[in-house]
Structure formats: C-alpha cells, structure tokens
Coordinates of C-alpha atoms and ligand atoms in Angstrom, one line a residue:
M3 CA -154.6 62.8 -100.7
L4 CA -155.2 60.0 -98.2
E5 CA -158.6 58.4 -98.6
I6 CA -160.2 56.0 -96.1
D7 CA -163.0 54.6 -98.2
H8 CA -165.7 52.5 -96.5
V9 CA -163.2 50.6 -94.4
T10 CA -164.6 47.8 -92.3
A11 CA -162.1 45.8 -90.1
R12 CA -162.6 42.8 -87.9
H13 CA -160.7 40.9 -85.3
G14 CA -162.3 37.5 -85.6
T15 CA -166.0 38.1 -85.3
L16 CA -165.5 41.5 -83.5
T17 CA -166.0 44.5 -85.8
A18 CA -163.3 47.0 -84.8
L19 CA -164.2 49.5 -87.6
G20 CA -167.6 49.6 -89.3
D21 CA -167.7 51.3 -92.7
I22 CA -165.4 54.3 -91.9
S23 CA -164.9 57.0 -94.6
F24 CA -163.0 60.3 -94.6
T25 CA -160.4 62.0 -96.8
L26 CA -157.4 64.0 -95.8
E27 CA -155.6 66.6 -97.8
P28 CA -151.7 66.5 -98.0
G29 CA -150.2 68.0 -94.9
Q30 CA -153.4 68.1 -92.8
R31 CA -153.3 67.5 -89.1
L32 CA -155.9 65.2 -87.7
G33 CA -156.7 64.2 -84.1
V34 CA -158.4 60.8 -83.6
F35 CA -160.2 60.4 -80.3
G36 CA -162.5 57.9 -78.7
H37 CA -162.9 55.6 -75.7
N38 CA -160.8 52.4 -75.1
G39 CA -161.5 49.8 -77.7
A40 CA -163.3 52.2 -80.1
G41 CA -161.0 51.2 -83.0
K42 CA -158.4 53.9 -83.1
T43 CA -155.3 51.7 -83.2
T44 CA -157.0 49.4 -85.8
L45 CA -157.7 52.5 -87.9
L46 CA -154.0 53.5 -87.9
R47 CA -153.0 49.9 -88.6
C48 CA -155.3 49.8 -91.6
I49 CA -153.8 53.0 -93.0
V50 CA -150.2 51.7 -92.8
G51 CA -151.3 48.3 -94.1
A52 CA -150.6 46.4 -90.9
H53 CA -154.2 45.2 -90.7
V54 CA -156.1 44.1 -93.7
P55 CA -159.7 45.5 -93.9
T56 CA -162.5 43.1 -94.4
S57 CA -164.0 45.5 -97.0
G58 CA -163.2 48.9 -98.3
E59 CA -159.8 50.3 -98.9
V60 CA -157.3 53.0 -98.0
R61 CA -155.9 55.0 -100.9
F62 CA -152.7 57.1 -100.9
R63 CA -152.2 59.3 -104.0
N64 CA -155.0 57.5 -105.7
R65 CA -153.5 54.1 -105.3
P66 CA -154.6 51.5 -102.7
V67 CA -152.1 51.0 -99.9
A68 CA -150.6 47.5 -100.0
A69 CA -152.7 45.7 -97.3
G70 CA -150.3 43.5 -95.3
H71 CA -147.1 45.1 -96.6
V72 CA -146.1 47.7 -94.1
A73 CA -142.5 48.0 -95.3
Q74 CA -143.7 48.9 -98.8
N75 CA -146.1 51.5 -97.4
V76 CA -143.4 53.1 -95.3
R77 CA -141.3 53.4 -98.4
E78 CA -144.2 55.1 -100.1
G79 CA -144.3 57.7 -97.3
I80 CA -146.5 56.4 -94.5
A81 CA -144.8 56.2 -91.1
F82 CA -146.3 54.7 -88.0
V83 CA -145.2 55.1 -84.4
G84 CA -147.0 52.5 -82.3
Q85 CA -147.9 52.6 -78.6
G86 CA -144.9 52.3 -76.3
H87 CA -141.4 53.2 -77.0
N88 CA -140.2 51.5 -80.2
V89 CA -136.5 51.9 -79.9
F90 CA -133.6 49.5 -79.8
P91 CA -132.6 49.8 -76.2
T92 CA -129.0 48.5 -76.4
L93 CA -128.1 50.7 -79.3
T94 CA -127.2 54.4 -79.1
V95 CA -129.4 57.2 -80.3
A96 CA -127.2 57.7 -83.4
Q97 CA -127.3 54.0 -84.2
N98 CA -131.1 53.9 -83.8
L99 CA -131.5 56.7 -86.2
R100 CA -129.1 55.1 -88.7
I101 CA -131.0 51.9 -88.7
A102 CA -134.3 53.6 -89.1
G103 CA -132.9 55.5 -92.1
L104 CA -131.1 52.6 -93.7
L105 CA -133.3 52.4 -96.8
F106 CA -133.5 56.2 -97.0
D107 CA -131.1 59.1 -96.8
P108 CA -128.9 58.5 -93.7
T109 CA -127.6 62.1 -93.8
F110 CA -131.1 63.2 -92.9
A111 CA -130.2 62.3 -89.3
K112 CA -128.6 65.8 -89.1
E113 CA -132.1 67.4 -89.7
V114 CA -133.7 65.1 -87.1
L115 CA -131.1 66.0 -84.5
R116 CA -131.8 69.7 -85.3
I117 CA -135.5 69.2 -84.6
F118 CA -134.8 67.3 -81.4
P119 CA -131.9 68.9 -79.6
V120 CA -132.4 66.4 -76.7
L121 CA -131.3 63.7 -79.1
E122 CA -128.3 65.7 -80.3
E123 CA -127.1 65.9 -76.7
R124 CA -127.6 62.2 -76.2
R125 CA -126.3 61.0 -79.5
H126 CA -123.9 58.5 -78.0
Q127 CA -126.2 57.4 -75.1
R128 CA -127.8 54.0 -75.2
A129 CA -131.5 54.4 -75.9
G130 CA -132.6 52.1 -73.1
L131 CA -131.0 54.4 -70.5
M132 CA -133.0 57.5 -71.6
S133 CA -136.2 58.7 -70.0
G134 CA -139.6 57.8 -71.4
G135 CA -140.0 61.2 -72.9
E136 CA -136.6 61.0 -74.6
Q137 CA -137.3 57.5 -75.9
Q138 CA -140.6 58.8 -77.3
M139 CA -138.7 61.6 -79.1
L140 CA -136.3 59.0 -80.5
A141 CA -139.1 56.9 -81.7
L142 CA -140.5 60.0 -83.5
G143 CA -137.1 60.8 -84.9
M144 CA -136.7 57.3 -86.2
A145 CA -140.1 57.6 -88.0
L146 CA -138.9 60.9 -89.5
M147 CA -135.8 59.3 -90.9
T148 CA -138.1 57.8 -93.6
Q149 CA -139.1 61.4 -94.5
P150 CA -142.7 60.5 -94.4
K151 CA -145.6 62.3 -96.1
W152 CA -147.9 61.0 -93.3
L153 CA -146.9 60.4 -89.7
L154 CA -149.3 58.2 -87.8
L155 CA -148.9 58.4 -84.0
D156 CA -150.6 56.1 -81.5
E157 CA -150.9 57.9 -78.2
P158 CA -147.6 59.7 -78.3
S159 CA -148.2 61.5 -74.9
T160 CA -148.8 58.3 -72.8
G161 CA -146.6 58.3 -69.7
L162 CA -145.2 61.8 -70.4
A163 CA -145.2 64.7 -67.9
P164 CA -147.4 67.6 -69.0
V165 CA -144.4 69.8 -69.8
I166 CA -142.9 67.1 -72.1
V167 CA -146.3 66.5 -73.7
R168 CA -146.4 70.2 -74.7
N169 CA -142.8 69.9 -76.0
V170 CA -143.7 66.8 -78.2
M171 CA -146.8 68.5 -79.5
R172 CA -144.8 71.6 -80.4
Q173 CA -142.2 69.5 -82.2
L174 CA -145.0 67.7 -84.1
R175 CA -146.3 71.1 -85.2
E176 CA -142.9 72.1 -86.3
I177 CA -142.4 68.9 -88.3
N178 CA -145.7 69.6 -90.0
Q179 CA -144.7 73.1 -90.9
T180 CA -141.2 72.6 -92.0
M181 CA -141.5 69.2 -93.7
G182 CA -145.2 69.4 -94.8
T183 CA -145.8 66.0 -93.1
G184 CA -149.4 65.2 -92.5
L185 CA -150.2 64.1 -89.0
I186 CA -152.7 61.6 -87.7
I187 CA -152.6 61.6 -83.9
V188 CA -154.5 59.1 -81.8
E189 CA -154.7 60.6 -78.3
Q190 CA -156.4 60.3 -74.9
N191 CA -155.1 63.8 -74.1
V192 CA -157.7 65.6 -76.1
P193 CA -157.0 69.2 -75.0
A194 CA -153.3 69.0 -75.7
T195 CA -153.9 67.5 -79.1
L196 CA -156.6 70.0 -80.1
K197 CA -154.0 72.8 -79.7
I198 CA -152.1 71.5 -82.7
V199 CA -154.5 69.7 -85.0
E200 CA -156.9 71.4 -87.3
R201 CA -159.4 68.6 -87.7
A202 CA -160.7 65.9 -85.5
V203 CA -162.6 62.6 -85.7
I204 CA -164.2 60.7 -82.9
L205 CA -164.7 57.0 -83.0
K206 CA -167.3 55.3 -80.9
S207 CA -167.9 51.6 -80.9
A208 CA -166.3 51.1 -84.3
G209 CA -168.2 54.0 -85.9
L210 CA -167.4 57.6 -86.8
V211 CA -169.5 59.9 -84.6
F212 CA -167.8 63.2 -85.3
D213 CA -165.7 64.6 -88.2
G214 CA -165.1 68.3 -88.1
A215 CA -162.9 71.3 -87.2
A216 CA -160.8 71.0 -84.1
E217 CA -162.1 74.3 -82.9
T218 CA -165.6 73.0 -82.8
L219 CA -164.5 70.4 -80.3
A220 CA -162.4 72.8 -78.3
N221 CA -165.4 75.0 -77.8
K222 CA -167.7 72.3 -76.8
P223 CA -168.4 72.2 -73.0
D224 CA -170.2 68.8 -73.4
L225 CA -167.2 67.3 -75.3
W226 CA -167.2 64.2 -73.2
E227 CA -170.7 63.3 -74.2
W228 CA -169.3 62.3 -77.6
F229 CA -167.2 59.6 -76.0
Ligands
ATP327 N1 -155.4 41.5 -82.2 C1 -156.7 41.5 -81.8 N2 -157.4 40.4 -81.6 C2 -158.7 40.5 -81.1 N3 -159.3 41.6 -80.9 C3 -158.7 42.7 -81.0 C4 -157.3 42.8 -81.5 N4 -156.9 44.1 -81.6 C5 -157.9 44.8 -81.2 N5 -159.0 44.0 -80.8 C6 -160.3 44.5 -80.4 O1 -160.8 45.4 -81.4 C7 -161.4 46.5 -80.8 C8 -160.7 47.8 -81.3 O2 -159.4 47.8 -80.7 P1 -158.4 49.0 -80.9 O3 -157.1 48.5 -80.4 O4 -158.4 49.4 -82.3 O5 -159.0 50.1 -80.0 P2 -158.4 51.5 -79.5 O6 -159.4 52.5 -79.8 O7 -157.1 51.7 -80.0 O8 -158.4 51.3 -77.9 P3 -157.3 51.8 -76.8 O9 -157.7 53.3 -76.5 O10 -157.5 51.0 -75.6 O11 -155.9 51.7 -77.4 C9 -161.4 46.3 -79.3 O12 -162.6 45.8 -78.9 C10 -160.3 45.3 -79.1 O13 -160.5 44.5 -78.0
MG328 MG1 -155.2 51.8 -79.2

C-alpha cells in the first residue's frame, strides 16, 4: 500500500500541497490532473522523497519513505520519471539501460527491450539522436530497469504526437498488467490518460478537489469545471 497521509508541502512561504491524503492499493493505476501550479509535480516529488513535506508523511508498505533520500526510495521500489527526457544523450540506448540498472539486475534489459521494440531496434544508437517519443520510451525503460513497484510519471505525453501518446499509454498499461507495477501518471492530456487509469485525483490550488473512479470523470461533460 502507498499512503499519502496529511501531506503538506511548501516552497518557501508558498503552500504547494495543503493537507493531502489518499491511499493506493498495490498495482493501482492513478491519474493526477490539475491546472499549472496546482501541486502535481510537488506531490510526485514528495512520494519519491525528493521533496520533504512540512508535515504529514508518505508511507510505502507501512514504512515512511525516506524524505530527502531518493536513491534509497528507488531501491525500495519507487521510480520517478520527471518532466523532459531524462536520458544520457551521448550514450547508446543499451548503455543508458545498463547504467539505469547498475544497482539492480542488468539482464532485465532483455525484458525492457521486449516491451519497447523501438528501443531494441535502436540499441546501438546514441540516445540524443533519437526522436522525442523514442527518448521518452527510453526514459521509461530506464525507470523500469529498477523493477519498480510504483512508477511515477510527470507528464509523459508532453511533446509527443497523438499516435505516439496512444502507444506510450498502451505500453504503460502492459507494464501494469505484466509486472504488476502501480502507476501514478501526472498528465495534461486527461482523455488519453483516463483510457488507462482506473482512478483519478484532481488537485486545485494545492488541495484535493476530486478523488474517484476514472469513469466518473470520463462521463462528465463539465469536466473542465473541476480545474
Ligand atoms: N522549487 C520551487 N521553488 C519555489 N516555488 C516552487 C518550486 N517548485 C514549485 N513551486 C511552486 O509551487 C506550486 C506548485 O508547483 P508544482 O510544480 O508542483 O505544480 P504543477 O501542478 O506540477 O504545475 P505544472 O502543471 O505547471 O507542471 C507552484 O505555484 C510553483 O510555482
Ligand atoms: Mg509539474
């Protein structure tokens, strides 16, 4: 279980998250939506331990995540793919995957290359020469090398063509099904995300204004009023 328990987070005097609570079951798929500046990235950063909450805590398997110790939390099974393409541009695809899996099982690269055939084809290509979509898949693949229990994604569809977005979303669904990895997806592309998540939360001005089934949002004609 992953518990966000009364988490308040500040940047200086600005409250980015105000007393947020929700609990996720293992393997759940959650979409996190909200306007710019609502606190979405800060929420992901609190979960992986990159931002230390002012009060409250995040617990994973009944233990508090180590606030301020991202590497330790990654080893425990929480992987985070930040905004933008986080790959080593001068290294090849295969080298990027190897580095990402250094502290884990490097042979798992085979499985990652099976999930992303595009990466298999480009194994020996320098990452910086690949398209935005391909780099995004590599960043996802690198996160998978840690064989996470939870995969946190900050706007994975940004800058991708619609057909590539569908592809990435499908692959996320497959990862969830085959590896049982829980997904927390921060997205501006709400319709594409609602197709693969089962639950959604909406943040508004640092507060939680919706927490419910993805279907409920998908069927709401006045969806945008929540934002
Ligand atoms: N390092 C920082 N220093 C100061 N203020 C920050 C910092 N990071 C975020 N903030 C502020 O905290 C609030 C929440 O930011 P956050 O990045 O979590 O929002 P977001 O929902 O991810 O927005 P976006 O959709 O634009 O990515 C914003 O008002 C932002 O300006
Ligand atoms: Mg953000």
